[in-house]
């Protein structure tokens, strides 16, 4: 965990900016490549919100030692529940297809990234964001390639059996 010897308010501002930035970066793929309505702004706000909740809980505990017993796992549990609710709203059925699951999962990760930033684990947050972006971008092309390969393979089998 990295902590700076600076004004605590400035450190909190820095955490919030980093959380929002990482969320925005994660959400960029959803907006540009996947053409989803939940994109950069949504992901940035979710990550920022998670960071804000954790930072607030930690600050309250620091200010009211003895009066409040801060348990960061309770804040994290509340974040997971709230994001689960938000994610469920993104998942819809169209005809026989399920849509929005990847976006909901991405929001879940963005919330985690924001919480990790709030706890000061910056390298883990950056790595998680980069890994998420890698999964979004790389798997987009891998899935597309597999779908094309299976489609061509199926068409080839159908052509062979019709002869």
PDB file of C-alpha atoms in Angstrom, residues 44-127:
ATOM      1  CA  UNK A  44     -15.991   6.214 -14.712  1.00  0.00           C
ATOM      2  CA  UNK A  45     -18.830   7.134 -12.371  1.00  0.00           C
ATOM      3  CA  UNK A  46     -19.124   3.598 -10.988  1.00  0.00           C
ATOM      4  CA  UNK A  47     -15.398   3.451 -10.270  1.00  0.00           C
ATOM      5  CA  UNK A  48     -15.430   6.936  -8.757  1.00  0.00           C
ATOM      6  CA  UNK A  49     -18.476   6.087  -6.640  1.00  0.00           C
ATOM      7  CA  UNK A  50     -16.865   2.955  -5.235  1.00  0.00           C
ATOM      8  CA  UNK A  51     -13.745   4.912  -4.380  1.00  0.00           C
ATOM      9  CA  UNK A  52     -15.820   7.638  -2.773  1.00  0.00           C
ATOM     10  CA  UNK A  53     -17.741   5.186  -0.567  1.00  0.00           C
ATOM     11  CA  UNK A  54     -14.587   3.485   0.694  1.00  0.00           C
ATOM     12  CA  UNK A  55     -12.712   6.765   1.238  1.00  0.00           C
ATOM     13  CA  UNK A  56     -15.694   8.197   3.099  1.00  0.00           C
ATOM     14  CA  UNK A  57     -15.897   5.147   5.355  1.00  0.00           C
ATOM     15  CA  UNK A  58     -12.175   5.312   6.078  1.00  0.00           C
ATOM     16  CA  UNK A  59     -12.327   9.061   6.773  1.00  0.00           C
ATOM     17  CA  UNK A  60     -15.282   8.729   9.111  1.00  0.00           C
ATOM     18  CA  UNK A  61     -13.454   6.050  11.074  1.00  0.00           C
ATOM     19  CA  UNK A  62     -10.330   8.233  11.307  1.00  0.00           C
ATOM     20  CA  UNK A  63     -12.328  11.231  12.553  1.00  0.00           C
ATOM     21  CA  UNK A  64     -14.489   9.376  15.064  1.00  0.00           C
ATOM     22  CA  UNK A  65     -12.141   6.760  16.537  1.00  0.00           C
ATOM     23  CA  UNK A  66     -13.993   5.006  19.323  1.00  0.00           C
ATOM     24  CA  UNK A  67     -17.388   6.286  18.236  1.00  0.00           C
ATOM     25  CA  UNK A  68     -17.543   4.432  14.940  1.00  0.00           C
ATOM     26  CA  UNK A  69     -16.091   1.029  14.181  1.00  0.00           C
ATOM     27  CA  UNK A  70     -15.283   1.025  10.468  1.00  0.00           C
ATOM     28  CA  UNK A  71     -15.352  -2.352   8.825  1.00  0.00           C
ATOM     29  CA  UNK A  72     -14.230  -1.956   5.211  1.00  0.00           C
ATOM     30  CA  UNK A  73     -15.731  -5.310   4.264  1.00  0.00           C
ATOM     31  CA  UNK A  74     -19.205  -3.912   4.971  1.00  0.00           C
ATOM     32  CA  UNK A  75     -18.636  -1.042   2.568  1.00  0.00           C
ATOM     33  CA  UNK A  76     -17.307  -3.452  -0.046  1.00  0.00           C
ATOM     34  CA  UNK A  77     -20.312  -5.744   0.423  1.00  0.00           C
ATOM     35  CA  UNK A  78     -22.673  -2.802  -0.060  1.00  0.00           C
ATOM     36  CA  UNK A  79     -20.816  -1.779  -3.224  1.00  0.00           C
ATOM     37  CA  UNK A  80     -21.055  -5.315  -4.628  1.00  0.00           C
ATOM     38  CA  UNK A  81     -24.800  -5.389  -3.919  1.00  0.00           C
ATOM     39  CA  UNK A  82     -25.395  -1.979  -5.461  1.00  0.00           C
ATOM     40  CA  UNK A  83     -23.414  -2.801  -8.579  1.00  0.00           C
ATOM     41  CA  UNK A  84     -25.237  -6.124  -8.818  1.00  0.00           C
ATOM     42  CA  UNK A  85     -28.503  -4.215  -8.918  1.00  0.00           C
ATOM     43  CA  UNK A  86     -27.166  -1.791 -11.527  1.00  0.00           C
ATOM     44  CA  UNK A  87     -25.753  -4.666 -13.586  1.00  0.00           C
ATOM     45  CA  UNK A  88     -29.038  -6.554 -13.472  1.00  0.00           C
ATOM     46  CA  UNK A  89     -30.678  -3.535 -15.074  1.00  0.00           C
ATOM     47  CA  UNK A  90     -28.234  -3.751 -17.971  1.00  0.00           C
ATOM     48  CA  UNK A  91     -28.910  -7.405 -18.726  1.00  0.00           C
ATOM     49  CA  UNK A  92     -31.834  -7.916 -21.079  1.00  0.00           C
ATOM     50  CA  UNK A  93     -33.250 -10.588 -23.357  1.00  0.00           C
ATOM     51  CA  UNK A  94     -33.806  -9.785 -27.028  1.00  0.00           C
ATOM     52  CA  UNK A  95     -35.566 -12.626 -28.774  1.00  0.00           C
ATOM     53  CA  UNK A  96     -33.542 -15.646 -27.598  1.00  0.00           C
ATOM     54  CA  UNK A  97     -30.313 -13.744 -26.939  1.00  0.00           C
ATOM     55  CA  UNK A  98     -28.945 -12.405 -23.693  1.00  0.00           C
ATOM     56  CA  UNK A  99     -27.405  -8.917 -23.924  1.00  0.00           C
ATOM     57  CA  UNK A 100     -25.473  -6.763 -21.464  1.00  0.00           C
ATOM     58  CA  UNK A 101     -23.761  -9.454 -19.425  1.00  0.00           C
ATOM     59  CA  UNK A 102     -20.244  -8.374 -20.407  1.00  0.00           C
ATOM     60  CA  UNK A 103     -21.064  -4.741 -19.715  1.00  0.00           C
ATOM     61  CA  UNK A 104     -22.494  -5.673 -16.302  1.00  0.00           C
ATOM     62  CA  UNK A 105     -19.375  -7.712 -15.509  1.00  0.00           C
ATOM     63  CA  UNK A 106     -17.215  -4.796 -16.605  1.00  0.00           C
ATOM     64  CA  UNK A 107     -19.098  -2.443 -14.281  1.00  0.00           C
ATOM     65  CA  UNK A 108     -18.523  -4.910 -11.469  1.00  0.00           C
ATOM     66  CA  UNK A 109     -14.779  -4.840 -12.148  1.00  0.00           C
ATOM     67  CA  UNK A 110     -14.783  -1.029 -12.443  1.00  0.00           C
ATOM     68  CA  UNK A 111     -16.381  -0.844  -8.988  1.00  0.00           C
ATOM     69  CA  UNK A 112     -13.658  -3.121  -7.662  1.00  0.00           C
ATOM     70  CA  UNK A 113     -10.969  -0.967  -9.253  1.00  0.00           C
ATOM     71  CA  UNK A 114     -12.402   2.123  -7.582  1.00  0.00           C
ATOM     72  CA  UNK A 115     -12.468   0.404  -4.192  1.00  0.00           C
ATOM     73  CA  UNK A 116      -8.894  -0.834  -4.589  1.00  0.00           C
ATOM     74  CA  UNK A 117      -7.739   2.694  -5.451  1.00  0.00           C
ATOM     75  CA  UNK A 118      -9.444   3.985  -2.301  1.00  0.00           C
ATOM     76  CA  UNK A 119      -7.463   1.500  -0.215  1.00  0.00           C
ATOM     77  CA  UNK A 120      -4.249   2.824  -1.771  1.00  0.00           C
ATOM     78  CA  UNK A 121      -3.391  -0.295  -3.778  1.00  0.00           C
ATOM     79  CA  UNK A 122      -2.645   1.680  -6.929  1.00  0.00           C
ATOM     80  CA  UNK A 123      -0.538  -0.863  -8.798  1.00  0.00           C
ATOM     81  CA  UNK A 124      -3.204  -3.543  -8.296  1.00  0.00           C
ATOM     82  CA  UNK A 125      -5.902  -1.140  -9.528  1.00  0.00           C
ATOM     83  CA  UNK A 126      -3.912  -0.194 -12.622  1.00  0.00           C
ATOM     84  CA  UNK A 127      -3.086  -3.841 -13.350  1.00  0.00           C
TER      85      UNK A 127
END
